[in-house]
Amino acid sequence: MAERVGKNLWRLDIPLVGNPLKNLNSYLLTGPRSLLIDTGFRQGPCRAAMERQLEEIGVDRDRLDIFLTHLHSDHTGLAPELIRPGCRVYIGRVDGARLTAPDQEGRWRTIFTEYVRDGFSPEEMERLWDTNPAKVAAPPPWDGYTFLEDGDVLTYGESRLRCVLTPGHTPGYLCLYDEESRRLFCGDHVLFHITPNICRWDGVEDSLGDYLRSLERVKSLEVTELLPAHRSETGDLCRRAEELAAHHARRIENAWETVRRRPGLTAYEIAGHMAWSIRCRSWEDFPLTQKFFAVGEALAHLDYLEARGRVERRERAGKWTYHALTGNTNIL
Ligand SMILES: [Zn+2]
């Protein structure tokens, strides 16, 4: 059910069935023209919950625009089918360019080939081809997006919403900041109870370094109301940003220790030695989709160490393996 969380602001609860994220919070700013922030997967349960709650609130669908914080399919999947003629779907330029790149199939094929080089078996990646929700519940090919840049302002009723570029979780991530009400729509940039997944992105040297800088950036904003995209918990922005930075500092150390003690492992094997909060007895028991995200996250931490000259990659029998560089002990 939609929950009113402000004068002209609603939180729509969109279930992510079978996904450990559990739900997506879509936010709706209502007025003469309304703005929906994030949409849910292109899947039946998301579609039904979204349609029902928009109906409950009674929003005029012909005057409803959509803002997408980032390209992930749990945020973007339904956008092209929800939008009516004459209305806009906004997304940051960098993420939007990735979403509309002509050869999506080829892009996924390249990612999957790279993951085999990072230690997955070809059979595991074949199984993921038809089951990874990041791929199968993504929006259909569509070129109607309106691209936004850092600092662009959207005005909806009394709300002036400024785009704040915060790369890391995705390369072109945008938060929306309402300075007047000190409200920040942070999407997945800051989450409570769970930590945002930070993975390697093609064409990005150090996504974790970018993310840590982006945490610093939002800490400089005056925020009294933080609106995250998953779960019902929220809280203090600065405190949570510091907790997230400390979490990654521990993970960086964890990855570094693993490489130092066990030289020559792939990212897949390193991920198997890192500590994860998922309830599984062993790495072998991880659901395959979760392994995919865990290896992506291990790679982001290894890229961070590599960018700082603490580890190096070597090729062995078609796989990338990691080695600690001696003489460097100050990892942060
Ligand atoms: Zn996301």
Short mmCIF file of C-alpha atoms and ligand atoms in Angstrom, two decimals:
data_model
loop_
_atom_site.label_atom_id
_atom_site.label_comp_id
_atom_site.label_asym_id
_atom_site.label_seq_id
_atom_site.Cartn_x
_atom_site.Cartn_y
_atom_site.Cartn_z
CA MET A 1 0.00 0.00 0.00
CA ALA A 2 1.18 3.52 -0.74
CA GLU A 3 2.21 5.46 2.35
CA ARG A 4 2.02 9.23 2.63
CA VAL A 5 5.40 10.41 3.94
CA GLY A 6 5.06 14.18 3.36
CA LYS A 7 2.60 16.85 2.25
CA ASN A 8 2.84 15.94 -1.44
CA LEU A 9 5.05 12.91 -1.11
CA TRP A 10 4.24 9.20 -1.18
CA ARG A 11 6.27 6.04 -0.75
CA LEU A 12 5.15 3.17 -2.97
CA ASP A 13 6.16 -0.28 -1.78
CA ILE A 14 7.16 -2.43 -4.77
CA PRO A 15 7.93 -6.11 -3.95
CA LEU A 16 11.07 -7.67 -5.47
CA VAL A 17 9.94 -11.29 -5.29
CA GLY A 18 12.70 -13.80 -4.57
CA ASN A 19 15.34 -11.06 -4.37
CA PRO A 20 17.31 -10.48 -1.14
CA LEU A 21 16.70 -6.73 -1.50
CA LYS A 22 13.04 -7.62 -0.71
CA ASN A 23 11.41 -4.39 -1.93
CA LEU A 24 11.91 -1.16 -3.82
CA ASN A 25 10.71 2.17 -2.45
CA SER A 26 9.40 4.27 -5.33
CA TYR A 27 8.67 7.85 -4.34
CA LEU A 28 5.96 9.99 -5.85
CA LEU A 29 5.88 13.78 -5.63
CA THR A 30 2.36 14.92 -6.48
CA GLY A 31 1.25 18.28 -7.84
CA PRO A 32 -0.03 19.90 -11.05
CA ARG A 33 2.61 17.71 -12.61
CA SER A 34 3.88 14.67 -10.68
CA LEU A 35 7.24 12.91 -10.52
CA LEU A 36 7.79 9.21 -9.84
CA ILE A 37 11.28 8.27 -8.66
CA ASP A 38 12.33 4.70 -9.69
CA THR A 39 9.98 1.96 -10.91
CA GLY A 40 10.78 -1.71 -10.09
CA PHE A 41 11.72 -4.68 -12.29
CA ARG A 42 9.98 -5.41 -15.57
CA GLN A 43 8.12 -8.25 -13.83
CA GLY A 44 4.46 -9.02 -13.07
CA PRO A 45 4.49 -8.47 -9.26
CA CYS A 46 6.28 -5.09 -9.62
CA ARG A 47 3.94 -4.00 -12.41
CA ALA A 48 0.79 -4.98 -10.46
CA ALA A 49 1.96 -3.22 -7.25
CA MET A 50 2.96 -0.06 -9.14
CA GLU A 51 -0.31 0.17 -11.12
CA ARG A 52 -2.41 -0.46 -8.00
CA GLN A 53 -0.67 2.18 -5.90
CA LEU A 54 -0.68 4.84 -8.64
CA GLU A 55 -4.40 4.18 -8.93
CA GLU A 56 -4.93 4.42 -5.12
CA ILE A 57 -3.23 7.80 -5.02
CA GLY A 58 -5.22 8.92 -8.06
CA VAL A 59 -2.31 10.50 -9.90
CA ASP A 60 -3.00 11.94 -13.38
CA ARG A 61 -1.01 9.55 -15.55
CA ASP A 62 -0.96 12.02 -18.43
CA ARG A 63 0.97 14.47 -16.24
CA LEU A 64 3.40 12.02 -14.66
CA ASP A 65 7.15 12.13 -15.35
CA ILE A 66 9.69 9.60 -14.09
CA PHE A 67 13.18 10.08 -12.66
CA LEU A 68 15.58 7.13 -12.54
CA THR A 69 18.39 7.34 -9.99
CA HIS A 70 20.48 4.82 -11.94
CA LEU A 71 20.41 2.16 -14.60
CA HIS A 72 19.81 -0.97 -12.45
CA SER A 73 16.79 -2.93 -13.65
CA ASP A 74 15.02 -2.91 -10.25
CA HIS A 75 14.88 0.89 -10.70
CA THR A 76 14.37 1.23 -14.46
CA GLY A 77 12.58 -1.94 -15.65
CA LEU A 78 9.04 -0.57 -15.89
CA ALA A 79 9.79 3.01 -16.98
CA PRO A 80 9.20 2.69 -20.76
CA GLU A 81 5.81 1.00 -20.28
CA LEU A 82 4.58 3.34 -17.50
CA ILE A 83 5.24 6.56 -19.38
CA ARG A 84 2.51 8.27 -21.41
CA PRO A 85 3.03 10.38 -24.55
CA GLY A 86 4.24 13.90 -23.76
CA CYS A 87 5.76 12.83 -20.41
CA ARG A 88 9.45 12.41 -19.66
CA VAL A 89 11.72 9.73 -18.25
CA TYR A 90 14.86 11.33 -16.79
CA ILE A 91 18.17 9.57 -16.11
CA GLY A 92 21.79 10.71 -15.69
CA ARG A 93 23.63 10.95 -19.02
CA VAL A 94 26.35 8.41 -18.19
CA ASP A 95 23.93 5.69 -17.01
CA GLY A 96 21.46 6.59 -19.76
CA ALA A 97 24.12 6.12 -22.44
CA ARG A 98 24.79 2.61 -21.12
CA LEU A 99 21.07 1.80 -21.00
CA THR A 100 20.56 2.88 -24.62
CA ALA A 101 23.79 1.49 -26.10
CA PRO A 102 22.66 -0.32 -29.26
CA ASP A 103 24.11 -3.79 -28.64
CA GLN A 104 22.87 -4.75 -25.14
CA GLU A 105 23.23 -8.47 -25.90
CA GLY A 106 26.86 -7.91 -26.93
CA ARG A 107 27.50 -5.82 -23.81
CA TRP A 108 26.26 -8.66 -21.59
CA ARG A 109 28.28 -11.20 -23.61
CA THR A 110 31.46 -9.15 -22.98
CA ILE A 111 30.69 -8.92 -19.23
CA PHE A 112 30.06 -12.68 -19.07
CA THR A 113 33.33 -13.47 -20.94
CA GLU A 114 35.23 -11.26 -18.48
CA TYR A 115 33.65 -13.06 -15.51
CA VAL A 116 34.92 -16.39 -16.88
CA ARG A 117 38.42 -14.83 -17.00
CA ASP A 118 37.85 -13.81 -13.35
CA GLY A 119 37.18 -17.40 -12.32
CA PHE A 120 33.56 -18.42 -13.07
CA SER A 121 33.14 -21.61 -15.09
CA PRO A 122 31.58 -21.14 -18.56
CA GLU A 123 28.73 -23.42 -17.38
CA GLU A 124 27.92 -21.14 -14.43
CA MET A 125 27.83 -18.10 -16.72
CA GLU A 126 25.61 -19.95 -19.23
CA ARG A 127 23.15 -20.68 -16.41
CA LEU A 128 23.19 -17.00 -15.42
CA TRP A 129 22.46 -15.88 -18.99
CA ASP A 130 18.72 -16.54 -18.60
CA THR A 131 18.32 -16.07 -14.86
CA ASN A 132 20.25 -12.97 -13.76
CA PRO A 133 17.53 -10.41 -12.93
CA ALA A 134 19.92 -7.56 -13.74
CA LYS A 135 19.68 -8.77 -17.34
CA VAL A 136 16.29 -10.45 -17.74
CA ALA A 137 14.14 -7.85 -15.89
CA ALA A 138 15.80 -4.82 -17.52
CA PRO A 139 13.75 -2.32 -19.53
CA PRO A 140 13.24 -3.19 -23.21
CA PRO A 141 15.33 -1.30 -25.79
CA TRP A 142 13.98 2.26 -25.75
CA ASP A 143 15.47 5.60 -26.72
CA GLY A 144 12.99 8.04 -25.16
CA TYR A 145 15.06 8.99 -22.09
CA THR A 146 15.88 12.60 -21.25
CA PHE A 147 19.47 12.80 -20.01
CA LEU A 148 20.45 14.92 -17.01
CA GLU A 149 23.78 16.26 -15.76
CA ASP A 150 25.20 17.07 -12.34
CA GLY A 151 23.61 20.31 -11.08
CA ASP A 152 20.51 20.17 -13.32
CA VAL A 153 17.33 21.21 -11.48
CA LEU A 154 13.83 19.72 -11.83
CA THR A 155 10.89 21.71 -10.47
CA TYR A 156 7.72 19.90 -9.36
CA GLY A 157 5.20 21.99 -7.44
CA GLU A 158 7.07 23.55 -4.53
CA SER A 159 10.01 21.16 -4.87
CA ARG A 160 13.21 22.25 -6.58
CA LEU A 161 15.24 19.08 -7.03
CA ARG A 162 18.94 19.31 -7.84
CA CYS A 163 20.80 16.40 -9.44
CA VAL A 164 23.89 15.38 -7.48
CA LEU A 165 26.29 13.14 -9.40
CA THR A 166 27.45 10.34 -7.09
CA PRO A 167 29.25 7.66 -9.15
CA GLY A 168 30.16 4.35 -7.52
CA HIS A 169 27.12 2.09 -7.25
CA THR A 170 26.77 2.82 -10.98
CA PRO A 171 29.04 5.05 -13.08
CA GLY A 172 26.47 7.80 -13.69
CA TYR A 173 24.44 7.69 -10.49
CA LEU A 174 22.28 10.72 -9.60
CA CYS A 175 20.78 11.58 -6.20
CA LEU A 176 18.02 14.21 -6.09
CA TYR A 177 18.40 16.93 -3.48
CA ASP A 178 15.71 19.35 -2.34
CA GLU A 179 17.65 22.07 -0.55
CA GLU A 180 14.57 23.88 0.74
CA SER A 181 13.15 20.86 2.58
CA ARG A 182 16.62 19.32 3.18
CA ARG A 183 15.38 16.12 1.63
CA LEU A 184 17.63 13.71 -0.27
CA PHE A 185 16.34 10.97 -2.56
CA CYS A 186 19.44 8.81 -2.40
CA GLY A 187 18.21 5.60 -4.11
CA ASP A 188 20.85 2.91 -3.50
CA HIS A 189 23.71 5.31 -2.75
CA VAL A 190 23.05 5.01 1.00
CA LEU A 191 21.01 2.11 2.39
CA PHE A 192 20.22 1.00 5.91
CA HIS A 193 20.30 -2.54 7.30
CA ILE A 194 21.94 -3.66 4.01
CA THR A 195 24.96 -2.24 2.20
CA PRO A 196 24.84 -1.04 -1.42
CA ASN A 197 26.59 -3.39 -3.83
CA ILE A 198 29.73 -1.81 -5.29
CA CYS A 199 31.03 -3.79 -8.26
CA ARG A 200 33.46 -3.39 -11.12
CA TRP A 201 32.17 -1.54 -14.20
CA ASP A 202 33.70 -1.81 -17.66
CA GLY A 203 35.46 1.42 -18.54
CA VAL A 204 35.75 2.50 -14.86
CA GLU A 205 39.15 2.19 -13.22
CA ASP A 206 38.15 2.28 -9.55
CA SER A 207 34.42 2.23 -8.81
CA LEU A 208 34.96 1.75 -5.05
CA GLY A 209 37.24 4.82 -4.90
CA ASP A 210 34.53 6.74 -6.80
CA TYR A 211 31.90 5.49 -4.34
CA LEU A 212 33.88 6.55 -1.27
CA ARG A 213 34.35 10.04 -2.79
CA SER A 214 30.59 10.17 -3.54
CA LEU A 215 29.80 9.30 0.11
CA GLU A 216 31.92 12.30 1.11
CA ARG A 217 30.05 14.45 -1.39
CA VAL A 218 26.59 13.77 0.06
CA LYS A 219 27.91 14.22 3.62
CA SER A 220 28.50 17.87 2.72
CA LEU A 221 24.76 18.40 2.01
CA GLU A 222 22.41 19.52 4.75
CA VAL A 223 19.94 16.64 4.97
CA THR A 224 17.25 16.04 7.57
CA GLU A 225 15.13 13.59 5.58
CA LEU A 226 16.85 10.75 3.77
CA LEU A 227 14.79 8.61 1.39
CA PRO A 228 16.55 5.36 0.39
CA ALA A 229 15.34 2.93 -2.28
CA HIS A 230 15.23 -0.34 -0.35
CA ARG A 231 13.79 -1.53 2.98
CA SER A 232 11.82 0.65 5.38
CA GLU A 233 14.76 1.82 7.51
CA THR A 234 16.28 5.26 7.20
CA GLY A 235 18.36 7.46 9.51
CA ASP A 236 21.18 9.94 9.80
CA LEU A 237 23.05 10.47 6.52
CA CYS A 238 26.48 11.37 7.92
CA ARG A 239 26.52 8.57 10.46
CA ARG A 240 25.46 5.98 7.88
CA ALA A 241 27.94 7.28 5.27
CA GLU A 242 30.71 6.87 7.84
CA GLU A 243 29.54 3.34 8.68
CA LEU A 244 29.52 2.43 4.98
CA ALA A 245 33.03 3.85 4.49
CA ALA A 246 34.25 1.88 7.54
CA HIS A 247 32.58 -1.27 6.16
CA HIS A 248 34.53 -0.90 2.90
CA ALA A 249 37.77 -0.17 4.73
CA ARG A 250 37.34 -3.54 6.48
CA ARG A 251 36.50 -5.25 3.18
CA ILE A 252 39.57 -3.73 1.50
CA GLU A 253 41.68 -5.12 4.34
CA ASN A 254 39.92 -8.48 4.05
CA ALA A 255 40.64 -8.65 0.27
CA TRP A 256 44.26 -7.54 0.79
CA GLU A 257 44.86 -10.17 3.48
CA THR A 258 43.39 -12.87 1.26
CA VAL A 259 45.67 -11.92 -1.67
CA ARG A 260 48.71 -11.68 0.61
CA ARG A 261 48.14 -15.06 2.26
CA ARG A 262 47.00 -16.89 -0.86
CA PRO A 263 48.83 -15.47 -3.89
CA GLY A 264 47.69 -16.43 -7.37
CA LEU A 265 43.93 -16.75 -6.77
CA THR A 266 41.24 -15.49 -9.15
CA ALA A 267 38.65 -12.91 -8.01
CA TYR A 268 36.14 -15.78 -7.83
CA GLU A 269 38.38 -17.69 -5.42
CA ILE A 270 39.19 -14.54 -3.44
CA ALA A 271 35.45 -13.83 -3.05
CA GLY A 272 35.10 -17.37 -1.69
CA HIS A 273 37.56 -16.50 1.11
CA MET A 274 36.00 -13.13 1.97
CA ALA A 275 33.36 -12.73 4.69
CA TRP A 276 29.77 -12.21 3.49
CA SER A 277 26.62 -11.52 5.47
CA ILE A 278 24.52 -13.95 3.39
CA ARG A 279 23.19 -16.98 5.30
CA CYS A 280 25.03 -19.81 3.54
CA ARG A 281 27.21 -22.55 4.96
CA SER A 282 29.92 -22.17 2.34
CA TRP A 283 30.87 -20.35 -0.88
CA GLU A 284 29.74 -23.43 -2.83
CA ASP A 285 26.22 -23.01 -1.38
CA PHE A 286 25.87 -19.37 -2.55
CA PRO A 287 23.01 -18.98 -5.05
CA LEU A 288 24.61 -18.32 -8.44
CA THR A 289 23.16 -14.81 -8.78
CA GLN A 290 24.60 -13.89 -5.38
CA LYS A 291 27.98 -15.30 -6.45
CA PHE A 292 27.83 -13.01 -9.49
CA PHE A 293 27.32 -9.93 -7.27
CA ALA A 294 29.90 -11.13 -4.70
CA VAL A 295 32.60 -11.55 -7.37
CA GLY A 296 31.71 -8.12 -8.81
CA GLU A 297 32.14 -6.67 -5.33
CA ALA A 298 35.45 -8.50 -4.75
CA LEU A 299 36.65 -7.10 -8.12
CA ALA A 300 35.81 -3.52 -7.04
CA HIS A 301 37.93 -4.00 -3.90
CA LEU A 302 40.77 -5.56 -5.93
CA ASP A 303 40.60 -2.67 -8.44
CA TYR A 304 40.88 -0.25 -5.50
CA LEU A 305 44.03 -2.07 -4.29
CA GLU A 306 45.44 -2.30 -7.82
CA ALA A 307 44.88 1.44 -8.47
CA ARG A 308 46.98 2.14 -5.36
CA GLY A 309 49.80 -0.24 -6.31
CA ARG A 310 49.04 -2.77 -3.57
CA VAL A 311 48.18 -5.76 -5.78
CA GLU A 312 48.81 -6.70 -9.39
CA ARG A 313 47.00 -8.87 -11.86
CA ARG A 314 48.74 -11.64 -13.75
CA GLU A 315 47.32 -13.87 -16.45
CA ARG A 316 47.49 -17.61 -15.85
CA ALA A 317 45.93 -20.12 -18.26
CA GLY A 318 43.40 -17.57 -19.52
CA LYS A 319 42.40 -16.41 -16.02
CA TRP A 320 43.29 -13.23 -14.10
CA THR A 321 45.05 -13.95 -10.82
CA TYR A 322 46.08 -11.55 -8.05
CA HIS A 323 49.39 -11.06 -6.23
CA ALA A 324 50.33 -8.71 -3.42
CA LEU A 325 53.09 -6.23 -4.19
CA THR A 326 55.74 -6.30 -1.52
CA GLY A 327 56.82 -3.28 0.47
CA ASN A 328 53.33 -1.78 0.58
CA THR A 329 51.61 -2.30 3.87
CA ASN A 330 49.69 0.94 4.19
CA ILE A 331 46.63 -0.11 2.25
CA LEU A 332 44.44 2.93 2.81
ZN ZN B 1 21.10 -0.35 -7.66
#
